[in-house]
CSV table of C-alpha atoms in Angstrom, one decimal:
chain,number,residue,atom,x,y,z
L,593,UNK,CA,118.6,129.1,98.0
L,594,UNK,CA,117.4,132.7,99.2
L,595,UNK,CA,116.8,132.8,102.9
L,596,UNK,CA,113.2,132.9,104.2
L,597,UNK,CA,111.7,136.4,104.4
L,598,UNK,CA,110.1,138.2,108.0
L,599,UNK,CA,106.6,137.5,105.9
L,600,UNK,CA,107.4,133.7,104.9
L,601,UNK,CA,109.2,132.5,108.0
L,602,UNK,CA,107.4,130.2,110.3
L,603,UNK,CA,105.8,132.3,113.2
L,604,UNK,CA,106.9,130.5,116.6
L,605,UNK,CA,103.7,131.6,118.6
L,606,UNK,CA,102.9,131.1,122.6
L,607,UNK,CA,98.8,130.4,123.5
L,608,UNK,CA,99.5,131.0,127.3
L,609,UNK,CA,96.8,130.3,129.9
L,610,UNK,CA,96.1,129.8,134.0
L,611,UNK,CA,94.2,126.5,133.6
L,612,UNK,CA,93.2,123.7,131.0
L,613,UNK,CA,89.8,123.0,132.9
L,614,UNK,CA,87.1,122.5,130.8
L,615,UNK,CA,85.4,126.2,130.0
L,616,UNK,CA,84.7,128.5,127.3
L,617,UNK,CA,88.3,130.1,126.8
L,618,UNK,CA,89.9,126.9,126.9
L,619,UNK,CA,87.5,125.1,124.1
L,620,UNK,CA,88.2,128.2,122.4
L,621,UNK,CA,92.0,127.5,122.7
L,622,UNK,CA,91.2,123.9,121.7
L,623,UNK,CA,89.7,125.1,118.5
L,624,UNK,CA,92.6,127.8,117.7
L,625,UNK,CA,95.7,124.9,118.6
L,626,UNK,CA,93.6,122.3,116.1
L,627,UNK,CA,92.8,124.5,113.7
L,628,UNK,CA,96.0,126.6,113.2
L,629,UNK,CA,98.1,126.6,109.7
L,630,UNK,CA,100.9,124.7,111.3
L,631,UNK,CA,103.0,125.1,107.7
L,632,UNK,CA,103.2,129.2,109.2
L,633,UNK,CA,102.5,128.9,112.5
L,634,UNK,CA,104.6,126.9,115.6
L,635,UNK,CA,102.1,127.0,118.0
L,636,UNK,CA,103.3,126.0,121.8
L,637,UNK,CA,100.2,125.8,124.6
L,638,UNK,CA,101.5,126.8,128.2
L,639,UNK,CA,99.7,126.4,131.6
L,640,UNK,CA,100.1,126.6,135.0
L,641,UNK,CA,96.8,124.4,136.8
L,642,UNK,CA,93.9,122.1,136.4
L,643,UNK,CA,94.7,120.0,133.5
L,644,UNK,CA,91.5,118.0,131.2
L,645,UNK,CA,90.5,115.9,128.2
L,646,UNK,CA,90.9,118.9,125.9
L,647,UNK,CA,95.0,118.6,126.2
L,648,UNK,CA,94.2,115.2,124.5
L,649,UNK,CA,92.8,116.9,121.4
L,650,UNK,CA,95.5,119.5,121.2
L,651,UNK,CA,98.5,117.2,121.3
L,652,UNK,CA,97.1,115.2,119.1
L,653,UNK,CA,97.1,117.8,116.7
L,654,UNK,CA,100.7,117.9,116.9
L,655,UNK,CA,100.9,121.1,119.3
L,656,UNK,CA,103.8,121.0,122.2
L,657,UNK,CA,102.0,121.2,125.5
L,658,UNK,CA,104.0,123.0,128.6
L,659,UNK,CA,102.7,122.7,131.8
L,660,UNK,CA,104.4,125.5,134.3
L,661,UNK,CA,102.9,124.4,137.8
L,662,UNK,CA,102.4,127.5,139.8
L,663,UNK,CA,101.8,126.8,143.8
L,664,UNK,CA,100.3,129.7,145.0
L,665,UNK,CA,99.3,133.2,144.2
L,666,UNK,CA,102.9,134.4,144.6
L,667,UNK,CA,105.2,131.9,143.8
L,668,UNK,CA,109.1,133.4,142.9
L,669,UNK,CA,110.3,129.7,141.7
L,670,UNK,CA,107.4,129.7,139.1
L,671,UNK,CA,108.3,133.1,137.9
L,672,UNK,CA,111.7,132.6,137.3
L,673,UNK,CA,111.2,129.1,135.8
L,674,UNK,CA,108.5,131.1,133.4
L,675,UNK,CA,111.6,133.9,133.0
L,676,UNK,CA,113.7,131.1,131.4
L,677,UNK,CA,110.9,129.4,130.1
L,678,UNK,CA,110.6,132.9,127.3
L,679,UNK,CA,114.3,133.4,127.1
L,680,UNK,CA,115.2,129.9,126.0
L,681,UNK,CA,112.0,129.6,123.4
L,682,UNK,CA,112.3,132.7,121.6
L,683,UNK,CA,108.9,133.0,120.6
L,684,UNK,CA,108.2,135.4,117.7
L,685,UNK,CA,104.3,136.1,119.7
L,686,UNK,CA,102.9,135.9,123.0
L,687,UNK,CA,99.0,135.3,123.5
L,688,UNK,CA,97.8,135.6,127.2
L,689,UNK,CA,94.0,134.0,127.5
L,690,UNK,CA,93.6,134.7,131.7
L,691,UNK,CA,94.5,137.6,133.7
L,692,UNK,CA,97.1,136.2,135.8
L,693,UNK,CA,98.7,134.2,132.6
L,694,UNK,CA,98.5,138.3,131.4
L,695,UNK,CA,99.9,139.6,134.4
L,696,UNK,CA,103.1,136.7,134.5
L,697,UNK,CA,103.9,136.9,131.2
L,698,UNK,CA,104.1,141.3,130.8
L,699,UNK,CA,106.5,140.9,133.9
L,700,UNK,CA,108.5,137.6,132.8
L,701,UNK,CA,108.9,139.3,129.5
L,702,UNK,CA,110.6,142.3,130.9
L,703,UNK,CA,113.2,140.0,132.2
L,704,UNK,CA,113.6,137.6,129.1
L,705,UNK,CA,113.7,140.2,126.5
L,706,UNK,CA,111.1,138.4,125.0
L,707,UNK,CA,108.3,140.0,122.7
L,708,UNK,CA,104.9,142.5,124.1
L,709,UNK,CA,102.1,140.2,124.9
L,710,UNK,CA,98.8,140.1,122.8
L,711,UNK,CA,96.4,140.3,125.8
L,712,UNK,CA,92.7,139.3,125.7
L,713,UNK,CA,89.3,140.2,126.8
L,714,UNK,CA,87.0,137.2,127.6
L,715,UNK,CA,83.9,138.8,129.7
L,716,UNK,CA,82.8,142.2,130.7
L,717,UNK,CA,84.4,141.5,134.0
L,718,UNK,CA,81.5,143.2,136.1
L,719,UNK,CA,82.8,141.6,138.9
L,720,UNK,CA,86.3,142.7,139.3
L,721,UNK,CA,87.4,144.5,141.9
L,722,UNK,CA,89.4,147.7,141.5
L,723,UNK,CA,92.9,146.5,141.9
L,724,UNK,CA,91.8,143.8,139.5
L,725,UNK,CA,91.2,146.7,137.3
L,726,UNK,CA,93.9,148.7,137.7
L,727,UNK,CA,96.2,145.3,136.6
L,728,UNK,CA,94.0,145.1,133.9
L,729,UNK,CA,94.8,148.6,132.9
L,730,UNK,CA,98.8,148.1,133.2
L,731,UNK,CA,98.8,145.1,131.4
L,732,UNK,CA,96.9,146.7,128.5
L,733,UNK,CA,98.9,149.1,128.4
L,734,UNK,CA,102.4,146.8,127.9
L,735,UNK,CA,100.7,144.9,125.2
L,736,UNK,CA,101.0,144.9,121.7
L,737,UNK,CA,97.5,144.2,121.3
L,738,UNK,CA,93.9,143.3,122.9
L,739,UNK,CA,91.8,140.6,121.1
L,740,UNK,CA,88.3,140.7,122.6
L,741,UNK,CA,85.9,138.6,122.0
L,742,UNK,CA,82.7,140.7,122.1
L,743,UNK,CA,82.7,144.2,120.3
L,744,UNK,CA,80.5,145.4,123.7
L,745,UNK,CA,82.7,144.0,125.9
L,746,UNK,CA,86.0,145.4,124.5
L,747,UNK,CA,84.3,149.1,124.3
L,748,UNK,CA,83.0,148.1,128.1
L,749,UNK,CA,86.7,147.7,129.1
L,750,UNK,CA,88.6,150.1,127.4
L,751,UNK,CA,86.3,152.8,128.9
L,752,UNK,CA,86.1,151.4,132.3
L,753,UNK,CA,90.4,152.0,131.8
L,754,UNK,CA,90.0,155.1,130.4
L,755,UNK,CA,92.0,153.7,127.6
L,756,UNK,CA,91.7,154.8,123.9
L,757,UNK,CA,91.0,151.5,121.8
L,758,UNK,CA,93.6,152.4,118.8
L,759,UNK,CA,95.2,148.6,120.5
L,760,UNK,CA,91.7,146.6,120.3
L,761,UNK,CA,90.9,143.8,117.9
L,762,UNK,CA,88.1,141.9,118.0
L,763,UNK,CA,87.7,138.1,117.1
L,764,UNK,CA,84.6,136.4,117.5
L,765,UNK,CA,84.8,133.0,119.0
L,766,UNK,CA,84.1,130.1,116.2
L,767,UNK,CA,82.3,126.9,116.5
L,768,UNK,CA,82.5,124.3,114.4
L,769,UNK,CA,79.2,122.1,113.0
L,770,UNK,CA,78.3,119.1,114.8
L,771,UNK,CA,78.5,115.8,112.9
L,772,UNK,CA,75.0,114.5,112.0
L,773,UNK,CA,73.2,111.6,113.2
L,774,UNK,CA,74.6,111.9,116.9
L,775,UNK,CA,73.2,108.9,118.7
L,776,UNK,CA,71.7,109.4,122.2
L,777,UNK,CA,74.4,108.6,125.0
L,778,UNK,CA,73.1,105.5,126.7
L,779,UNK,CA,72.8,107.1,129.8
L,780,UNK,CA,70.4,109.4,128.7
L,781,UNK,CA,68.1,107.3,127.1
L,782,UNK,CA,65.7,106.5,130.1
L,783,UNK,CA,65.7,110.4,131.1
L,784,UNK,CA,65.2,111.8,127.6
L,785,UNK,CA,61.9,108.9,126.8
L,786,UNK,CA,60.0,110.1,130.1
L,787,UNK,CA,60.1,114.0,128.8
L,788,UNK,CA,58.5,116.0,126.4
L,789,UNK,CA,61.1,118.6,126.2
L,790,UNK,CA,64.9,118.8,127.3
L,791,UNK,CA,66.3,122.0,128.3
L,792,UNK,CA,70.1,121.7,128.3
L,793,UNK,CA,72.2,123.8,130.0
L,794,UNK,CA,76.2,123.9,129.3
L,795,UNK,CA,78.5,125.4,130.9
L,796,UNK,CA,80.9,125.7,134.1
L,797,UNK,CA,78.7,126.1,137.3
L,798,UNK,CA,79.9,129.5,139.0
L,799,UNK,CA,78.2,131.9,140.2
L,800,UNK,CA,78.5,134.1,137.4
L,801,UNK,CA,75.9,131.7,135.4
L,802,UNK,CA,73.2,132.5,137.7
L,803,UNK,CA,71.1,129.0,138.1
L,804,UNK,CA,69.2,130.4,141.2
L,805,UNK,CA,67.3,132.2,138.5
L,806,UNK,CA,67.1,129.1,136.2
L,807,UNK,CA,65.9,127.2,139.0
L,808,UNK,CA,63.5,129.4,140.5
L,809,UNK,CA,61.9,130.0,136.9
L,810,UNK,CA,61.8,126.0,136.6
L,811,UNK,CA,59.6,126.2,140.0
L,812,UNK,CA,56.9,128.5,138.8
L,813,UNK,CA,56.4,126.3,135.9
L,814,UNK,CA,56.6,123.2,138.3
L,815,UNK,CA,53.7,125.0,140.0
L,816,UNK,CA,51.6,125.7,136.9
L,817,UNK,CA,51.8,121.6,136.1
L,818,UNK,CA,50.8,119.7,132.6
L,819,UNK,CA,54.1,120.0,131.4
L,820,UNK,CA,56.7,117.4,131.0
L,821,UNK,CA,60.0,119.0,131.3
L,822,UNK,CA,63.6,117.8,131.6
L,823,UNK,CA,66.6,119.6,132.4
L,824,UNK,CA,70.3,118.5,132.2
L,825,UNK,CA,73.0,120.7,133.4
L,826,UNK,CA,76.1,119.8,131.7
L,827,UNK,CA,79.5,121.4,133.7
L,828,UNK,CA,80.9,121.0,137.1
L,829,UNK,CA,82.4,123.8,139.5
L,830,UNK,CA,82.6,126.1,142.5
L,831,UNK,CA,78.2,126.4,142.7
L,832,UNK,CA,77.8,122.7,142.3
L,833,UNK,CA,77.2,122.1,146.0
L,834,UNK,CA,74.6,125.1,146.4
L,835,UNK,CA,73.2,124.1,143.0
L,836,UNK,CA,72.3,120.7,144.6
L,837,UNK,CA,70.8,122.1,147.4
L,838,UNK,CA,69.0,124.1,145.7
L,839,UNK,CA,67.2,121.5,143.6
L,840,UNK,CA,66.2,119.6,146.6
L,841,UNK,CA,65.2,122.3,148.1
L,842,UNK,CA,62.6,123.3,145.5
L,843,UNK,CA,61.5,119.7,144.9
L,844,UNK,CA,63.1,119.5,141.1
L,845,UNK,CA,63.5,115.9,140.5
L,846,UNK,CA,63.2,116.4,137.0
L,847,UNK,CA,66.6,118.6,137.1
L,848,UNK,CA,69.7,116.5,136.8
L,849,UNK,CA,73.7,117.3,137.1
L,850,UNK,CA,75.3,115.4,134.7
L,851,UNK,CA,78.9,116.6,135.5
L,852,UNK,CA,81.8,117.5,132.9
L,853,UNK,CA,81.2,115.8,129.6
L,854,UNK,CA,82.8,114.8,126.2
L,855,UNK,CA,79.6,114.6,124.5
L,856,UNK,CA,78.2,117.8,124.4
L,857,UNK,CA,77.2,117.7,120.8
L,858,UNK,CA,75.6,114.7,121.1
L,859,UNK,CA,73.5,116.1,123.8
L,860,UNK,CA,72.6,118.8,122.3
L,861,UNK,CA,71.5,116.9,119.3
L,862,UNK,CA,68.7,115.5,121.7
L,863,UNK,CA,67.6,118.1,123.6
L,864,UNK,CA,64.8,120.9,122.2
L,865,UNK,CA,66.3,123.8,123.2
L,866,UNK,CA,69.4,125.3,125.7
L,867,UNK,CA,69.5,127.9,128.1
L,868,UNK,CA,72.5,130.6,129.7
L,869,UNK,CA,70.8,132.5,132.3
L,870,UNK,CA,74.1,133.9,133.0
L,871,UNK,CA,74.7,137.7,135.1
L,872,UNK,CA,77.7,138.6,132.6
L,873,UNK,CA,79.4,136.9,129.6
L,874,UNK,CA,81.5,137.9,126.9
L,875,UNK,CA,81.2,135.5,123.7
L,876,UNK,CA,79.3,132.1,125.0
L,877,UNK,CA,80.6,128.8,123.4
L,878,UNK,CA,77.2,127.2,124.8
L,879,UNK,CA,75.3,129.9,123.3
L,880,UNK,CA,77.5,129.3,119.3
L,881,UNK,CA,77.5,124.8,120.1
L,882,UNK,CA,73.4,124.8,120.8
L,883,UNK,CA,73.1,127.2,117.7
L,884,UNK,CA,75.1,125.4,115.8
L,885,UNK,CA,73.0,121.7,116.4
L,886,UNK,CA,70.0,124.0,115.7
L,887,UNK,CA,68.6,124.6,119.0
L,888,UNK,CA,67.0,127.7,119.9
L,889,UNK,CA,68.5,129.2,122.9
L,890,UNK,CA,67.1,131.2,125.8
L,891,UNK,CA,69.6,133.8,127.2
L,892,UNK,CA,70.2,136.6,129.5
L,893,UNK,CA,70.6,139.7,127.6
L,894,UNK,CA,74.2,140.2,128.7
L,895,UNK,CA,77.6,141.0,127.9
L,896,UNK,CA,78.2,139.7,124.1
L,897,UNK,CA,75.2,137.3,123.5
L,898,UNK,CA,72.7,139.8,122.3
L,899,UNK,CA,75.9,140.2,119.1
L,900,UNK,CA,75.1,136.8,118.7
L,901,UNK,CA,71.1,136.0,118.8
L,902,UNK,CA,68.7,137.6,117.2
L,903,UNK,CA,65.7,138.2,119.6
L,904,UNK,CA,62.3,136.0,118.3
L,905,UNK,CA,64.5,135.4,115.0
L,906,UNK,CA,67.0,132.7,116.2
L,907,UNK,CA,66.6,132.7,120.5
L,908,UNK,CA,65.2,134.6,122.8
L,909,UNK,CA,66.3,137.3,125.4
L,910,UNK,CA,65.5,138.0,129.2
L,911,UNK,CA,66.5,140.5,131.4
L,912,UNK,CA,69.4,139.2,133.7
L,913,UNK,CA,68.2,137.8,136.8
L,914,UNK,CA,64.3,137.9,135.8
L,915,UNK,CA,62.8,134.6,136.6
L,916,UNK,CA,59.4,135.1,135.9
L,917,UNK,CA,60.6,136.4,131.7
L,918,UNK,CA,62.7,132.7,131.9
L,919,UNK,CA,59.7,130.4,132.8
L,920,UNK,CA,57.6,132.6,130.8
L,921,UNK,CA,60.4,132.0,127.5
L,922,UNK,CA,60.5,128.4,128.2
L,923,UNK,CA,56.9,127.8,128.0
L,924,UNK,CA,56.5,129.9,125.2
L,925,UNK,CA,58.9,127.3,123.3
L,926,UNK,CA,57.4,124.0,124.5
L,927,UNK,CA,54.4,125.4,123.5
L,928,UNK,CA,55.4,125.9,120.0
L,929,UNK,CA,57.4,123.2,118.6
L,930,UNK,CA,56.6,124.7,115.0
L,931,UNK,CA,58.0,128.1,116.6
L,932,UNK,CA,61.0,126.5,118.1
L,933,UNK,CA,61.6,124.9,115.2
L,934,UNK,CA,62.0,127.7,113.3
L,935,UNK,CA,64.3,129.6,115.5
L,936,UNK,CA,66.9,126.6,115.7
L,937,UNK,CA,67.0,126.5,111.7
L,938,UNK,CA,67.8,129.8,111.6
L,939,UNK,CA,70.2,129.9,114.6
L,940,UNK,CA,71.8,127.0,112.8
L,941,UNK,CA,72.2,129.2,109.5
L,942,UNK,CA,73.3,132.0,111.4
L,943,UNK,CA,76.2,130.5,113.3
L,944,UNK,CA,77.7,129.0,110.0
L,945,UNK,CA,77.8,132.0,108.4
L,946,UNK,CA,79.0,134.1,111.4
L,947,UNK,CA,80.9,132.2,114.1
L,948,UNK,CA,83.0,129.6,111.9
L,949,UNK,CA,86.4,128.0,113.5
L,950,UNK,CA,87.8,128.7,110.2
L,951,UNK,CA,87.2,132.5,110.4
L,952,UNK,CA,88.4,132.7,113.5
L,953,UNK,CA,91.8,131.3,113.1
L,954,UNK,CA,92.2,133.2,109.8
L,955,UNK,CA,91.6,136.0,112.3
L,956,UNK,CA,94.3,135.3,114.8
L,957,UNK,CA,96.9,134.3,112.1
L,958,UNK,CA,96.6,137.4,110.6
L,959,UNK,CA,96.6,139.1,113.8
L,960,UNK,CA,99.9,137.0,114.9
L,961,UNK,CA,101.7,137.9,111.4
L,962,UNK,CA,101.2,141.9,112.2
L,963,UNK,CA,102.4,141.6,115.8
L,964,UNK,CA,105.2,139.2,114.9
């Protein structure tokens, strides 16, 4: 029998990241582990913190999950466990998802004689600080190539290093379609029968996503009256506590935290449209899932997510951190149902065509076979 070939043999491949927490990398991560060609690629996951449900869904896809705990933000134990960790697997590719899995993994590989990484761009990182950049910088500059997920935010970067780009790649994040006929969570059912609309808003609650400005823009149309609005805010995180606050505070009782959930899709089914107010992003997930159940979304112009809506074709745009554009946007679609219905058929359409899991994975495996 002739021996396997550098082109045929099974790709051993490492999907490395700092945490497992629910967010938009690590759904993304989810959808490469489940979705991989396991006949030419041995995918392993590795993480250091904050374990969730979505470990459930890779695992039982077949994928080997490593979890490397890491106790502080210098920890030698942990980087000579992750030194032996690299030497012992072998791996034929190294994909970082987090700057400090990045950072770990260009030093650890020094030592192990392992493989460059495959670094990533996730955001437009507006709010790093300068040494932040300049690890940023070093690390792209040991690796054998940058996947970003935005076209604008990969240019942003790479400029902001003074960098040339000949290393950048970029892979859109992909969604898959929900399954139809998603029945309303029983815990929803009171809250969704008193409203006329649901605005849904997914995401992890940092300050990054900017709620102040949701919030504020959900109190002017408080104010105005006659319209029977209900918001769920599906995530959990650092903001949580001012984000509660905040709501009493400005008298929103029709504003409710629902926490971390499973049942996004089904959610989203039953609400009427979504929102991301956020200050920066790179590729949203929540932007791609409410698109995908064919709900128009209302977003901050920022980072990546004018790359994927279409402004008054399938969402609508508002300047970062402008309130008064928000409660205006959200009116304009209560007021219209015919409208809004037209924007999430075409959002719907849009995403499919664009943002698929499948193109996405195709991506990365071809990527993984030139770096390999």
């Amino acid at each position: 029998m002739a021996a396997a070939t550098p082109s045929d043999r099974r790709r051993k491949v490492l999907i490395a990241t700092d945490e497992m927490e629910v967010g938009g990398s690590q759904r993304q991560i989810t959808n490469l582990l489940t979705g991989i060609d396991q006949t030419k690629v041995e995918p392993v996951l590795l993480y250091f913190r904050r374990p969730s449900f979505l470990l459930e869904r890779i695992e039982a896809a077949g994928v080997r999950v490593h979890c490397l705990p890491k106790g502080g933000r210098i920890d030698p134990g942990f980087f000579w466990k992750l030194v032996r960790f690299l030497a012992v697997e072998r791996f034929d590719v190294i994909h970082a998802y987090s700057l400090t899995a990045e950072l770990w993994l260009a030093l650890a590989r020094l030592f192990a004689g392992a493989p460059r990484i495959i670094s990533s761009i996730r955001s437009t990182y507006d709010n790093y600080a300068w040494w932040q950049w300049r690890l940023k910088q070093w690390i792209t500059s040991q690796s054998s190539l940058v996947i970003s997920n935005s076209k604008l935010a990969g240019d942003q970067a790479f400029r902001r290093m003074a960098l040339p780009a000949s290393s950048l790649a970029v892979v859109y994040n992909g969604i898959r379609p929900p399954a139809a006929g998603l029945a309303l969570p029983e815990d929803r059912a009171a809250a969704r029968g008193q409203r006329d609309f649901i605005l849904t808003f997914v995401g992890r609650l940092g300050r990054e996503k900017n709620l102040p400005c949701l919030l504020r823009a959900l109190h002017r149309l408080k104010a105005e009256g006659g319209r029977r609005i209900g918001v769920w805010l599906v995530g959990d995180g650092s903001e949580r506590a001012r984000t509660e606050a905040m709501i009493e505070e400005l008298g929103l009782d029709h504003v409710e935290l629902l926490g971390e959930r499973s049942d996004v899709d089904a959610l989203l089914a039953h609400s009427d449209a979504a929102v991301l107010p956020s200050m920066r992003e790179g590729l949203s997930n929540a932007i791609l899932e409410a698109m995908a159940s064919a709900r128009p979304v209302i977003a901050s112009a920022v980072g990546g997510s004018p790359e994927i809506i279409r402004d008054e074709e399938t969402g609508l745009l508002f300047p970062s951190g402008d309130d008064e554009a928000l409660a205006l946007a959200i009116a304009r679609l209560y007021d219209a149902p015919q409208f809004r219905a037209k924007l999430g058929t075409a959002a719907r359409a849009d995403v499919a065509e664009r943002f698929s899991v499948t193109s996405m994975v195709r991506a990365f495996e071809r990527h993984y076979g030139a770096a390999a």
